[in-house]
Every structure is written in structure tokens, then in C-alpha cells.
mmCIF file with all atom_site columns, C-alpha atoms in Angstrom:
data_model
loop_
_atom_site.group_PDB
_atom_site.id
_atom_site.type_symbol
_atom_site.label_atom_id
_atom_site.label_alt_id
_atom_site.label_comp_id
_atom_site.label_asym_id
_atom_site.label_entity_id
_atom_site.label_seq_id
_atom_site.pdbx_PDB_ins_code
_atom_site.Cartn_x
_atom_site.Cartn_y
_atom_site.Cartn_z
_atom_site.occupancy
_atom_site.B_iso_or_equiv
_atom_site.pdbx_formal_charge
_atom_site.auth_seq_id
_atom_site.auth_comp_id
_atom_site.auth_asym_id
_atom_site.auth_atom_id
_atom_site.pdbx_PDB_model_num
ATOM 1   C CA . MET C 1 1   ? -0.091  -0.130  -0.029 1.00 47.00 ? 102 MET C CA 1
ATOM 2   C CA . SER C 1 2   ? 1.423   3.433   -0.879 1.00 46.00 ? 103 SER C CA 1
ATOM 3   C CA . THR C 1 3   ? 1.405   6.264   0.948  1.00 48.00 ? 104 THR C CA 1
ATOM 4   C CA . SER C 1 4   ? 1.044   9.898   -0.158 1.00 47.00 ? 105 SER C CA 1
ATOM 5   C CA . THR C 1 5   ? 2.944   12.762  1.354  1.00 49.00 ? 106 THR C CA 1
ATOM 6   C CA . PRO C 1 6   ? 1.161   15.745  1.899  1.00 48.00 ? 107 PRO C CA 1
ATOM 7   C CA . ALA C 1 7   ? 2.263   18.539  -0.840 1.00 49.00 ? 108 ALA C CA 1
ATOM 8   C CA . GLU C 1 8   ? 4.444   21.364  0.583  1.00 50.00 ? 109 GLU C CA 1
ATOM 9   C CA . PRO C 1 9   ? 2.955   24.672  -0.149 1.00 46.00 ? 110 PRO C CA 1
ATOM 10  C CA . SER C 1 10  ? 4.225   26.769  -3.126 1.00 48.00 ? 111 SER C CA 1
ATOM 11  C CA . LEU C 1 11  ? 6.258   29.331  -2.833 1.00 45.00 ? 112 LEU C CA 1
ATOM 12  C CA . ASP C 1 12  ? 4.464   30.962  -5.668 1.00 49.00 ? 113 ASP C CA 1
ATOM 13  C CA . ALA C 1 13  ? 1.195   30.876  -3.921 1.00 47.00 ? 114 ALA C CA 1
ATOM 14  C CA . ALA C 1 14  ? -0.691  34.331  -3.848 1.00 47.00 ? 115 ALA C CA 1
ATOM 15  C CA . PRO C 1 15  ? -0.287  36.245  -0.345 1.00 49.00 ? 116 PRO C CA 1
ATOM 16  C CA . ASP C 1 16  ? -3.331  36.713  1.819  1.00 51.00 ? 117 ASP C CA 1
ATOM 17  C CA . ASP C 1 17  ? -5.286  39.953  1.279  1.00 50.00 ? 118 ASP C CA 1
ATOM 18  C CA . ASP C 1 18  ? -4.114  41.368  4.252  1.00 51.00 ? 119 ASP C CA 1
ATOM 19  C CA . ASP C 1 19  ? -0.466  41.538  2.942  1.00 53.00 ? 120 ASP C CA 1
ATOM 20  C CA . ASP C 1 20  ? -1.838  44.226  0.153  1.00 54.00 ? 121 ASP C CA 1
ATOM 21  C CA . ILE C 1 21  ? -2.908  46.974  2.720  1.00 53.00 ? 122 ILE C CA 1
ATOM 22  C CA . VAL C 1 22  ? -0.219  49.352  2.919  1.00 53.00 ? 123 VAL C CA 1
ATOM 23  C CA . LEU C 1 23  ? -0.195  51.461  6.310  1.00 56.00 ? 124 LEU C CA 1
ATOM 24  C CA . LEU C 1 24  ? 0.563   55.032  5.394  1.00 55.00 ? 125 LEU C CA 1
ATOM 25  C CA . PRO C 1 25  ? 2.211   57.353  8.392  1.00 59.00 ? 126 PRO C CA 1
ATOM 26  C CA . TRP C 1 26  ? -0.389  59.947  9.758  1.00 54.00 ? 127 TRP C CA 1
ATOM 27  C CA . TRP C 1 27  ? 1.078   62.627  8.131  1.00 52.00 ? 128 TRP C CA 1
ATOM 28  C CA . ARG C 1 28  ? 0.732   61.324  4.509  1.00 57.00 ? 129 ARG C CA 1
ATOM 29  C CA . ASN C 1 29  ? -2.925  59.981  5.462  1.00 60.00 ? 130 ASN C CA 1
ATOM 30  C CA . PRO C 1 30  ? -5.177  61.938  2.929  1.00 61.00 ? 131 PRO C CA 1
ATOM 31  C CA . LEU C 1 31  ? -8.198  62.232  5.455  1.00 61.00 ? 132 LEU C CA 1
ATOM 32  C CA . ASN C 1 32  ? -5.723  63.032  8.395  1.00 59.00 ? 133 ASN C CA 1
ATOM 33  C CA . LEU C 1 33  ? -4.375  66.039  6.687  1.00 55.00 ? 134 LEU C CA 1
ATOM 34  C CA . ILE C 1 34  ? -7.973  67.381  5.420  1.00 63.00 ? 135 ILE C CA 1
ATOM 35  C CA . MET C 1 35  ? -8.828  67.104  9.194  1.00 63.00 ? 136 MET C CA 1
ATOM 36  C CA . GLY C 1 36  ? -6.185  68.843  10.359 1.00 61.00 ? 137 GLY C CA 1
ATOM 37  C CA . ALA C 1 37  ? -6.362  71.591  8.224  1.00 57.00 ? 138 ALA C CA 1
ATOM 38  C CA . LEU C 1 38  ? -9.993  71.901  9.081  1.00 63.00 ? 139 LEU C CA 1
ATOM 39  C CA . ALA C 1 39  ? -8.850  72.201  12.499 1.00 60.00 ? 140 ALA C CA 1
ATOM 40  C CA . LEU C 1 40  ? -6.410  74.540  11.609 1.00 58.00 ? 141 LEU C CA 1
ATOM 41  C CA . PHE C 1 41  ? -8.640  76.980  9.935  1.00 53.00 ? 142 PHE C CA 1
ATOM 42  C CA . ALA C 1 42  ? -11.428 76.875  12.799 1.00 57.00 ? 143 ALA C CA 1
ATOM 43  C CA . LEU C 1 43  ? -8.715  77.789  15.287 1.00 59.00 ? 144 LEU C CA 1
ATOM 44  C CA . GLY C 1 44  ? -7.463  80.548  13.301 1.00 52.00 ? 145 GLY C CA 1
ATOM 45  C CA . GLY C 1 45  ? -10.929 81.743  12.698 1.00 53.00 ? 146 GLY C CA 1
ATOM 46  C CA . ALA C 1 46  ? -11.249 81.747  16.450 1.00 53.00 ? 147 ALA C CA 1
ATOM 47  C CA . ILE C 1 47  ? -7.942  83.425  17.277 1.00 54.00 ? 148 ILE C CA 1
ATOM 48  C CA . GLY C 1 48  ? -8.919  85.918  14.719 1.00 48.00 ? 149 GLY C CA 1
ATOM 49  C CA . PHE C 1 49  ? -12.627 86.808  16.077 1.00 47.00 ? 150 PHE C CA 1
ATOM 50  C CA . VAL C 1 50  ? -11.205 87.253  19.740 1.00 45.00 ? 151 VAL C CA 1
ATOM 51  C CA . TRP C 1 51  ? -8.410  89.462  18.309 1.00 47.00 ? 152 TRP C CA 1
ATOM 52  C CA . GLY C 1 52  ? -10.323 91.824  16.368 1.00 45.00 ? 153 GLY C CA 1
ATOM 53  C CA . ASN C 1 53  ? -12.985 92.175  19.352 1.00 46.00 ? 154 ASN C CA 1
ATOM 54  C CA . ASN C 1 54  ? -10.245 92.999  21.527 1.00 46.00 ? 155 ASN C CA 1
ATOM 55  C CA . SER C 1 55  ? -8.872  95.348  19.197 1.00 45.00 ? 156 SER C CA 1
ATOM 56  C CA . ALA C 1 56  ? -12.101 96.798  18.485 1.00 54.00 ? 157 ALA C CA 1
ATOM 57  C CA . ILE C 1 57  ? -12.633 97.790  22.233 1.00 65.00 ? 158 ILE C CA 1
ATOM 58  C CA . PRO C 1 58  ? -10.372 100.813 23.313 1.00 84.00 ? 159 PRO C CA 1
ATOM 59  C CA . ASP C 1 59  ? -8.593  100.628 26.452 1.00 93.00 ? 160 ASP C CA 1
ATOM 60  C CA . PRO C 1 60  ? -9.894  103.479 28.885 1.00 96.00 ? 161 PRO C CA 1
ATOM 61  C CA . ASN C 1 61  ? -7.234  106.446 29.454 1.00 97.00 ? 162 ASN C CA 1
ATOM 62  C CA . SER C 1 62  ? -6.594  108.615 32.587 1.00 97.00 ? 163 SER C CA 1
ATOM 63  C CA . VAL C 1 63  ? -9.969  110.578 31.196 1.00 98.00 ? 164 VAL C CA 1
ATOM 64  C CA . ASP C 1 64  ? -12.160 107.734 31.390 1.00 98.00 ? 165 ASP C CA 1
ATOM 65  C CA . ALA C 1 65  ? -10.992 106.659 35.036 1.00 98.00 ? 166 ALA C CA 1
ATOM 66  C CA . GLY C 1 66  ? -10.547 110.126 36.519 1.00 98.00 ? 167 GLY C CA 1
ATOM 67  C CA . TYR C 1 67  ? -13.694 111.420 35.205 1.00 98.00 ? 168 TYR C CA 1
ATOM 68  C CA . LEU C 1 68  ? -15.530 108.809 36.506 1.00 98.00 ? 169 LEU C CA 1
ATOM 69  C CA . GLN C 1 69  ? -13.877 109.005 40.351 1.00 98.00 ? 170 GLN C CA 1
ATOM 70  C CA . ASP C 1 70  ? -14.308 112.959 40.098 1.00 98.00 ? 171 ASP C CA 1
ATOM 71  C CA . MET C 1 71  ? -17.585 112.659 39.086 1.00 98.00 ? 172 MET C CA 1
ATOM 72  C CA . ARG C 1 72  ? -18.776 109.966 41.364 1.00 98.00 ? 173 ARG C CA 1
ATOM 73  C CA . TYR C 1 73  ? -17.419 112.176 44.326 1.00 98.00 ? 174 TYR C CA 1
ATOM 74  C CA . HIS C 1 74  ? -19.097 115.490 42.723 1.00 98.00 ? 175 HIS C CA 1
ATOM 75  C CA . HIS C 1 75  ? -22.495 113.430 42.124 1.00 98.00 ? 176 HIS C CA 1
ATOM 76  C CA . GLU C 1 76  ? -22.343 112.496 46.007 1.00 98.00 ? 177 GLU C CA 1
ATOM 77  C CA . GLN C 1 77  ? -22.757 116.062 47.416 1.00 98.00 ? 178 GLN C CA 1
ATOM 78  C CA . ALA C 1 78  ? -25.660 116.788 44.764 1.00 98.00 ? 179 ALA C CA 1
ATOM 79  C CA . VAL C 1 79  ? -27.197 113.701 46.549 1.00 98.00 ? 180 VAL C CA 1
ATOM 80  C CA . GLN C 1 80  ? -26.208 115.411 49.964 1.00 98.00 ? 181 GLN C CA 1
ATOM 81  C CA . ILE C 1 81  ? -27.602 119.028 48.981 1.00 98.00 ? 182 ILE C CA 1
ATOM 82  C CA . SER C 1 82  ? -30.955 117.669 47.822 1.00 98.00 ? 183 SER C CA 1
ATOM 83  C CA . LEU C 1 83  ? -31.352 115.361 51.180 1.00 98.00 ? 184 LEU C CA 1
ATOM 84  C CA . ILE C 1 84  ? -30.903 118.532 53.607 1.00 98.00 ? 185 ILE C CA 1
ATOM 85  C CA . PHE C 1 85  ? -33.407 120.482 51.368 1.00 98.00 ? 186 PHE C CA 1
ATOM 86  C CA . LEU C 1 86  ? -35.816 117.529 51.668 1.00 98.00 ? 187 LEU C CA 1
ATOM 87  C CA . GLU C 1 87  ? -35.638 117.754 55.626 1.00 98.00 ? 188 GLU C CA 1
ATOM 88  C CA . VAL C 1 88  ? -36.267 121.611 55.745 1.00 97.00 ? 189 VAL C CA 1
ATOM 89  C CA . PRO C 1 89  ? -39.974 123.247 56.277 1.00 97.00 ? 190 PRO C CA 1
ATOM 90  C CA . GLY C 1 90  ? -42.286 124.854 54.215 1.00 97.00 ? 191 GLY C CA 1
ATOM 91  C CA . THR C 1 91  ? -40.618 124.836 50.984 1.00 98.00 ? 192 THR C CA 1
ATOM 92  C CA . ASN C 1 92  ? -41.559 124.405 47.222 1.00 98.00 ? 193 ASN C CA 1
ATOM 93  C CA . PRO C 1 93  ? -43.158 121.497 46.228 1.00 98.00 ? 194 PRO C CA 1
ATOM 94  C CA . ALA C 1 94  ? -41.906 121.509 42.762 1.00 98.00 ? 195 ALA C CA 1
ATOM 95  C CA . LEU C 1 95  ? -38.506 122.037 43.951 1.00 98.00 ? 196 LEU C CA 1
ATOM 96  C CA . ARG C 1 96  ? -38.675 118.935 46.273 1.00 98.00 ? 197 ARG C CA 1
ATOM 97  C CA . THR C 1 97  ? -39.672 117.021 43.085 1.00 98.00 ? 198 THR C CA 1
ATOM 98  C CA . THR C 1 98  ? -36.543 117.979 41.545 1.00 98.00 ? 199 THR C CA 1
ATOM 99  C CA . ALA C 1 99  ? -34.770 117.509 44.607 1.00 98.00 ? 200 ALA C CA 1
ATOM 100 C CA . ARG C 1 100 ? -35.921 114.079 44.649 1.00 98.00 ? 201 ARG C CA 1
ATOM 101 C CA . GLU C 1 101 ? -35.246 113.338 41.165 1.00 97.00 ? 202 GLU C CA 1
ATOM 102 C CA . ILE C 1 102 ? -31.939 114.234 41.311 1.00 98.00 ? 203 ILE C CA 1
ATOM 103 C CA . VAL C 1 103 ? -31.235 111.809 44.543 1.00 98.00 ? 204 VAL C CA 1
ATOM 104 C CA . VAL C 1 104 ? -32.652 108.873 42.571 1.00 97.00 ? 205 VAL C CA 1
ATOM 105 C CA . GLY C 1 105 ? -31.012 109.613 39.121 1.00 96.00 ? 206 GLY C CA 1
ATOM 106 C CA . GLN C 1 106 ? -27.751 110.812 40.640 1.00 97.00 ? 207 GLN C CA 1
ATOM 107 C CA . ASP C 1 107 ? -27.495 107.760 42.919 1.00 97.00 ? 208 ASP C CA 1
ATOM 108 C CA . ILE C 1 108 ? -28.083 105.583 39.895 1.00 97.00 ? 209 ILE C CA 1
ATOM 109 C CA . GLU C 1 109 ? -25.210 107.325 38.000 1.00 97.00 ? 210 GLU C CA 1
ATOM 110 C CA . ILE C 1 110 ? -23.053 106.603 40.638 1.00 98.00 ? 211 ILE C CA 1
ATOM 111 C CA . GLY C 1 111 ? -23.674 103.055 40.654 1.00 97.00 ? 212 GLY C CA 1
ATOM 112 C CA . GLN C 1 112 ? -23.173 102.903 36.868 1.00 97.00 ? 213 GLN C CA 1
ATOM 113 C CA . MET C 1 113 ? -19.857 104.508 37.716 1.00 98.00 ? 214 MET C CA 1
ATOM 114 C CA . VAL C 1 114 ? -18.626 102.193 39.986 1.00 98.00 ? 215 VAL C CA 1
ATOM 115 C CA . GLN C 1 115 ? -19.484 99.294  37.828 1.00 97.00 ? 216 GLN C CA 1
ATOM 116 C CA . LEU C 1 116 ? -17.307 100.926 35.097 1.00 97.00 ? 217 LEU C CA 1
ATOM 117 C CA . LEU C 1 117 ? -14.441 101.781 36.680 1.00 97.00 ? 218 LEU C CA 1
ATOM 118 C CA . ARG C 1 118 ? -14.494 97.936  38.352 1.00 97.00 ? 219 ARG C CA 1
ATOM 119 C CA . GLY C 1 119 ? -14.813 96.849  34.910 1.00 96.00 ? 220 GLY C CA 1
ATOM 120 C CA . PHE C 1 120 ? -11.835 98.989  34.268 1.00 97.00 ? 221 PHE C CA 1
ATOM 121 C CA . GLY C 1 121 ? -9.768  97.656  36.786 1.00 96.00 ? 222 GLY C CA 1
ATOM 122 C CA . LYS C 1 122 ? -9.464  101.080 38.633 1.00 97.00 ? 223 LYS C CA 1
ATOM 123 C CA . ALA C 1 123 ? -10.262 102.406 42.044 1.00 97.00 ? 224 ALA C CA 1
ATOM 124 C CA . GLU C 1 124 ? -13.876 103.185 42.849 1.00 97.00 ? 225 GLU C CA 1
ATOM 125 C CA . SER C 1 125 ? -13.069 106.429 43.761 1.00 96.00 ? 226 SER C CA 1
ATOM 126 C CA . ASN C 1 126 ? -10.619 109.221 43.785 1.00 96.00 ? 227 ASN C CA 1
ATOM 127 C CA . GLU C 1 127 ? -8.184  108.072 46.745 1.00 94.00 ? 228 GLU C CA 1
ATOM 128 C CA . THR C 1 128 ? -5.978  111.275 46.319 1.00 94.00 ? 229 THR C CA 1
ATOM 129 C CA . GLU C 1 129 ? -6.438  115.044 47.497 1.00 92.00 ? 230 GLU C CA 1
ATOM 130 C CA . LEU C 1 130 ? -6.199  115.716 43.823 1.00 97.00 ? 231 LEU C CA 1
ATOM 131 C CA . ALA C 1 131 ? -9.161  115.992 41.356 1.00 98.00 ? 232 ALA C CA 1
ATOM 132 C CA . MET C 1 132 ? -9.456  117.056 37.487 1.00 98.00 ? 233 MET C CA 1
ATOM 133 C CA . ALA C 1 133 ? -5.441  116.525 36.939 1.00 97.00 ? 234 ALA C CA 1
ATOM 134 C CA . TRP C 1 134 ? -6.848  114.258 33.954 1.00 98.00 ? 235 TRP C CA 1
ATOM 135 C CA . MET C 1 135 ? -8.486  117.224 32.105 1.00 98.00 ? 236 MET C CA 1
ATOM 136 C CA . GLY C 1 136 ? -5.345  119.448 32.673 1.00 97.00 ? 237 GLY C CA 1
ATOM 137 C CA . GLU C 1 137 ? -6.893  121.400 35.676 1.00 98.00 ? 238 GLU C CA 1
ATOM 138 C CA . PRO C 1 138 ? -5.318  119.910 38.700 1.00 98.00 ? 239 PRO C CA 1
ATOM 139 C CA . THR C 1 139 ? -7.660  121.305 41.885 1.00 97.00 ? 240 THR C CA 1
ATOM 140 C CA . PRO C 1 140 ? -8.072  119.893 45.492 1.00 97.00 ? 241 PRO C CA 1
ATOM 141 C CA . LEU C 1 141 ? -10.803 117.545 45.612 1.00 96.00 ? 242 LEU C CA 1
ATOM 142 C CA . ALA C 1 142 ? -13.143 119.531 48.092 1.00 94.00 ? 243 ALA C CA 1
ATOM 143 C CA . ARG C 1 143 ? -12.423 122.388 45.727 1.00 96.00 ? 244 ARG C CA 1
ATOM 144 C CA . MET C 1 144 ? -13.808 120.866 42.084 1.00 98.00 ? 245 MET C CA 1
ATOM 145 C CA . PRO C 1 145 ? -16.266 123.387 40.269 1.00 97.00 ? 246 PRO C CA 1
ATOM 146 C CA . GLY C 1 146 ? -19.695 123.659 41.963 1.00 97.00 ? 247 GLY C CA 1
ATOM 147 C CA . LEU C 1 147 ? -18.760 122.276 44.976 1.00 98.00 ? 248 LEU C CA 1
ATOM 148 C CA . ALA C 1 148 ? -20.601 123.843 48.255 1.00 98.00 ? 249 ALA C CA 1
ATOM 149 C CA . VAL C 1 149 ? -18.465 124.487 51.141 1.00 97.00 ? 250 VAL C CA 1
ATOM 150 C CA . ASP C 1 150 ? -19.660 123.242 54.654 1.00 97.00 ? 251 ASP C CA 1
ATOM 151 C CA . ALA C 1 151 ? -20.871 126.483 55.787 1.00 98.00 ? 252 ALA C CA 1
ATOM 152 C CA . ASP C 1 152 ? -23.372 126.560 52.723 1.00 97.00 ? 253 ASP C CA 1
ATOM 153 C CA . LEU C 1 153 ? -24.772 123.146 53.850 1.00 98.00 ? 254 LEU C CA 1
ATOM 154 C CA . GLU C 1 154 ? -25.177 124.378 57.384 1.00 98.00 ? 255 GLU C CA 1
ATOM 155 C CA . ARG C 1 155 ? -26.962 127.371 55.904 1.00 98.00 ? 256 ARG C CA 1
ATOM 156 C CA . LEU C 1 156 ? -29.376 125.329 53.979 1.00 98.00 ? 257 LEU C CA 1
ATOM 157 C CA . GLY C 1 157 ? -30.129 122.749 56.631 1.00 98.00 ? 258 GLY C CA 1
ATOM 158 C CA . LYS C 1 158 ? -31.258 125.925 58.954 1.00 98.00 ? 259 LYS C CA 1
ATOM 159 C CA . ALA C 1 159 ? -33.286 127.480 56.161 1.00 98.00 ? 260 ALA C CA 1
ATOM 160 C CA . SER C 1 160 ? -36.707 127.258 55.465 1.00 97.00 ? 261 SER C CA 1
ATOM 161 C CA . GLY C 1 161 ? -39.673 128.149 53.123 1.00 97.00 ? 262 GLY C CA 1
ATOM 162 C CA . SER C 1 162 ? -38.668 130.480 50.448 1.00 97.00 ? 263 SER C CA 1
ATOM 163 C CA . GLN C 1 163 ? -35.192 131.234 51.483 1.00 98.00 ? 264 GLN C CA 1
ATOM 164 C CA . ALA C 1 164 ? -34.500 127.653 51.399 1.00 98.00 ? 265 ALA C CA 1
ATOM 165 C CA . ASP C 1 165 ? -35.973 127.210 48.108 1.00 98.00 ? 266 ASP C CA 1
ATOM 166 C CA . GLU C 1 166 ? -33.570 129.882 46.512 1.00 98.00 ? 267 GLU C CA 1
ATOM 167 C CA . LEU C 1 167 ? -30.345 128.757 48.577 1.00 98.00 ? 268 LEU C CA 1
ATOM 168 C CA . PHE C 1 168 ? -31.141 125.274 47.200 1.00 98.00 ? 269 PHE C CA 1
ATOM 169 C CA . VAL C 1 169 ? -31.477 126.404 43.444 1.00 98.00 ? 270 VAL C CA 1
ATOM 170 C CA . THR C 1 170 ? -28.375 128.608 43.725 1.00 98.00 ? 271 THR C CA 1
ATOM 171 C CA . LEU C 1 171 ? -26.042 125.745 45.338 1.00 98.00 ? 272 LEU C CA 1
ATOM 172 C CA . MET C 1 172 ? -27.325 123.177 42.946 1.00 98.00 ? 273 MET C CA 1
ATOM 173 C CA . VAL C 1 173 ? -27.248 125.174 39.888 1.00 98.00 ? 274 VAL C CA 1
ATOM 174 C CA . ALA C 1 174 ? -23.758 126.344 40.488 1.00 98.00 ? 275 ALA C CA 1
ATOM 175 C CA . HIS C 1 175 ? -23.232 122.489 41.159 1.00 98.00 ? 276 HIS C CA 1
ATOM 176 C CA . HIS C 1 176 ? -24.455 121.342 37.914 1.00 98.00 ? 277 HIS C CA 1
ATOM 177 C CA . GLN C 1 177 ? -22.594 124.314 35.928 1.00 98.00 ? 278 GLN C CA 1
ATOM 178 C CA . GLY C 1 178 ? -19.418 122.769 37.560 1.00 98.00 ? 279 GLY C CA 1
ATOM 179 C CA . GLY C 1 179 ? -20.261 119.036 36.395 1.00 98.00 ? 280 GLY C CA 1
ATOM 180 C CA . VAL C 1 180 ? -21.168 120.290 33.159 1.00 98.00 ? 281 VAL C CA 1
ATOM 181 C CA . HIS C 1 181 ? -17.822 121.639 32.916 1.00 98.00 ? 282 HIS C CA 1
ATOM 182 C CA . MET C 1 182 ? -16.113 118.556 33.571 1.00 98.00 ? 283 MET C CA 1
ATOM 183 C CA . ALA C 1 183 ? -18.538 116.338 31.421 1.00 98.00 ? 284 ALA C CA 1
ATOM 184 C CA . ARG C 1 184 ? -18.016 118.199 28.545 1.00 98.00 ? 285 ARG C CA 1
ATOM 185 C CA . TYR C 1 185 ? -14.182 117.422 28.595 1.00 98.00 ? 286 TYR C CA 1
ATOM 186 C CA . ALA C 1 186 ? -14.806 113.935 29.197 1.00 98.00 ? 287 ALA C CA 1
ATOM 187 C CA . GLU C 1 187 ? -17.464 114.006 26.272 1.00 98.00 ? 288 GLU C CA 1
ATOM 188 C CA . ALA C 1 188 ? -14.696 114.820 24.057 1.00 98.00 ? 289 ALA C CA 1
ATOM 189 C CA . ASN C 1 189 ? -11.595 113.159 25.050 1.00 98.00 ? 290 ASN C CA 1
ATOM 190 C CA . ALA C 1 190 ? -12.402 110.033 26.935 1.00 98.00 ? 291 ALA C CA 1
ATOM 191 C CA . ALA C 1 191 ? -11.672 106.847 25.131 1.00 98.00 ? 292 ALA C CA 1
ATOM 192 C CA . THR C 1 192 ? -14.327 104.592 25.703 1.00 98.00 ? 293 THR C CA 1
ATOM 193 C CA . PRO C 1 193 ? -17.902 105.100 24.359 1.00 97.00 ? 294 PRO C CA 1
ATOM 194 C CA . GLU C 1 194 ? -19.697 103.808 27.473 1.00 97.00 ? 295 GLU C CA 1
ATOM 195 C CA . VAL C 1 195 ? -17.890 107.050 29.386 1.00 98.00 ? 296 VAL C CA 1
ATOM 196 C CA . ARG C 1 196 ? -18.423 109.743 26.282 1.00 98.00 ? 297 ARG C CA 1
ATOM 197 C CA . ARG C 1 197 ? -22.110 108.446 26.143 1.00 97.00 ? 298 ARG C CA 1
ATOM 198 C CA . MET C 1 198 ? -22.479 108.879 30.198 1.00 97.00 ? 299 MET C CA 1
ATOM 199 C CA . ALA C 1 199 ? -21.010 112.667 30.095 1.00 98.00 ? 300 ALA C CA 1
ATOM 200 C CA . LYS C 1 200 ? -23.328 113.171 27.148 1.00 98.00 ? 301 LYS C CA 1
ATOM 201 C CA . GLN C 1 201 ? -26.319 112.427 29.261 1.00 97.00 ? 302 GLN C CA 1
ATOM 202 C CA . THR C 1 202 ? -24.918 114.190 32.305 1.00 97.00 ? 303 THR C CA 1
ATOM 203 C CA . ILE C 1 203 ? -24.651 117.300 30.365 1.00 98.00 ? 304 ILE C CA 1
ATOM 204 C CA . GLY C 1 204 ? -28.204 117.268 28.800 1.00 97.00 ? 305 GLY C CA 1
ATOM 205 C CA . SER C 1 205 ? -29.948 116.129 31.993 1.00 96.00 ? 306 SER C CA 1
ATOM 206 C CA . GLN C 1 206 ? -28.049 118.574 34.327 1.00 97.00 ? 307 GLN C CA 1
ATOM 207 C CA . LEU C 1 207 ? -28.726 121.550 31.755 1.00 98.00 ? 308 LEU C CA 1
ATOM 208 C CA . ASP C 1 208 ? -32.125 120.621 31.917 1.00 97.00 ? 309 ASP C CA 1
ATOM 209 C CA . GLU C 1 209 ? -32.330 120.379 35.675 1.00 98.00 ? 310 GLU C CA 1
ATOM 210 C CA . ILE C 1 210 ? -30.830 124.092 35.513 1.00 98.00 ? 311 ILE C CA 1
ATOM 211 C CA . ASP C 1 211 ? -33.531 125.182 33.523 1.00 98.00 ? 312 ASP C CA 1
ATOM 212 C CA . GLU C 1 212 ? -36.582 123.764 35.308 1.00 97.00 ? 313 GLU C CA 1
ATOM 213 C CA . MET C 1 213 ? -35.040 124.965 38.879 1.00 98.00 ? 314 MET C CA 1
ATOM 214 C CA . ASN C 1 214 ? -34.715 128.498 37.615 1.00 98.00 ? 315 ASN C CA 1
ATOM 215 C CA . MET C 1 215 ? -37.860 128.600 35.955 1.00 97.00 ? 316 MET C CA 1
ATOM 216 C CA . LEU C 1 216 ? -39.622 127.046 39.254 1.00 97.00 ? 317 LEU C CA 1
ATOM 217 C CA . LEU C 1 217 ? -37.666 129.634 41.270 1.00 97.00 ? 318 LEU C CA 1
ATOM 218 C CA . ALA C 1 218 ? -38.677 132.439 38.987 1.00 97.00 ? 319 ALA C CA 1
ATOM 219 C CA . ALA C 1 219 ? -42.366 131.415 39.019 1.00 96.00 ? 320 ALA C CA 1
ATOM 220 C CA . GLU C 1 220 ? -42.234 131.418 43.156 1.00 95.00 ? 321 GLU C CA 1
ATOM 221 C CA . LYS C 1 221 ? -40.988 134.789 43.176 1.00 93.00 ? 322 LYS C CA 1
ATOM 222 C CA . ALA C 1 222 ? -43.187 136.330 40.972 1.00 94.00 ? 323 ALA C CA 1
ATOM 223 C CA . GLY C 1 223 ? -46.715 134.615 42.595 1.00 82.00 ? 324 GLY C CA 1
#
């Protein structure tokens, strides 16, 4: 009986299909290259967007910070004058309404000033004894244009009736005129649109209040 020997595998046999697959390095794989290009494009766009936005927002200058700090101090005295006037007896009801509007309006603006200063990374108030250096008119803080002196506040607190009305209008008109002087410089020279807009609003509102107070006082004297 004869036996057969298993045939040797031929060296010429076709290789498995897996041997035909050629693995490319990642940097030569077209899909990887496309995905990488898209990622770089997206990153570049994001960087450009952030840079463009940051470059479009101007940094605050010395006028922005100085105006907000000094005008906060200025507004605080306007509130004080109005509160003193509201405590004295026998005064003009229409002027009392104006005083209340000043208290509310300037308190709101003080809050806005504080928020802006925080956003700018600046002190929330003038921490020196010198004001208005930012507009080339360095002045002792308590001597800013329009600020009443302690003696004026004491007189107002002791007055009553028409005397108090006239003193309130005199003090507040001078106070507003001083504030308008500062606001006009800030509107023209501040770097940020927020401060320029606030200065413009202050000019408009305080000029309107000056006209209103003078008219009310004149009507009181005439009547």
C-alpha cells in the first residue's frame, strides 16, 4: 500500500489579501491631512475673532478713570444737598420733586460709575486729594467747580420756606454747572464709548435741571 505525502505549500502561492494593505504614516494620510487643515482653519478663525473684538474695544485712558472717580464725588454732594433740602420745612413742592429726582438719578449714575471703574480695573473713587488732573486742571478734591462748602450746607439745613428754596437753587445750579464743565471735557476726550455716552447724558440732564429750577424759582418769586 502506498502512502501519499502532503504537498508542500508552493512558494508561488498568492499572499493573503491583508498583505496588500499598506499603512501610511499619519501625516501622509489624506483624511488626516484634511481634518487637520479644518481644525487649523477653525482655530485661526477663533483667534482672529477674539483678537478682532479685543482690538475693536479701546482701553480706558486717564480721562475715563479720572472723570468717573471725580464725578462720583461730585454726584455724592448733589445727593447730599438734595437730602438736606428735603428735610427743611415749608419749601416749594415742585422744587422738592426736583430734589427727589436728583437723589434718584444721581444715585443710579453713581452705581453705573462704580461698575465701569470695576470693569476697567480702577479704584472705585479718587483716593488722592487732587482732582481734575485728567483734564489738565489739577484742583483740590473738595474744591472742584460747583462744590458747596460746609458753611453753605449748614445754612441750607437751617433755612426754611422761600429762603431755603432760593439757597437750594443757587447751590444746585452752581453744582450742575461745575459738573457740566467736567462732563464736556470727558465727552470730547474719553477713550471708551461708555464714558463718552455717560458724559453726554450728564450734560443734557443737568442743563435741563438748571433750566427747570430757575423757572420754578422765578415762578415762585413772581407769584
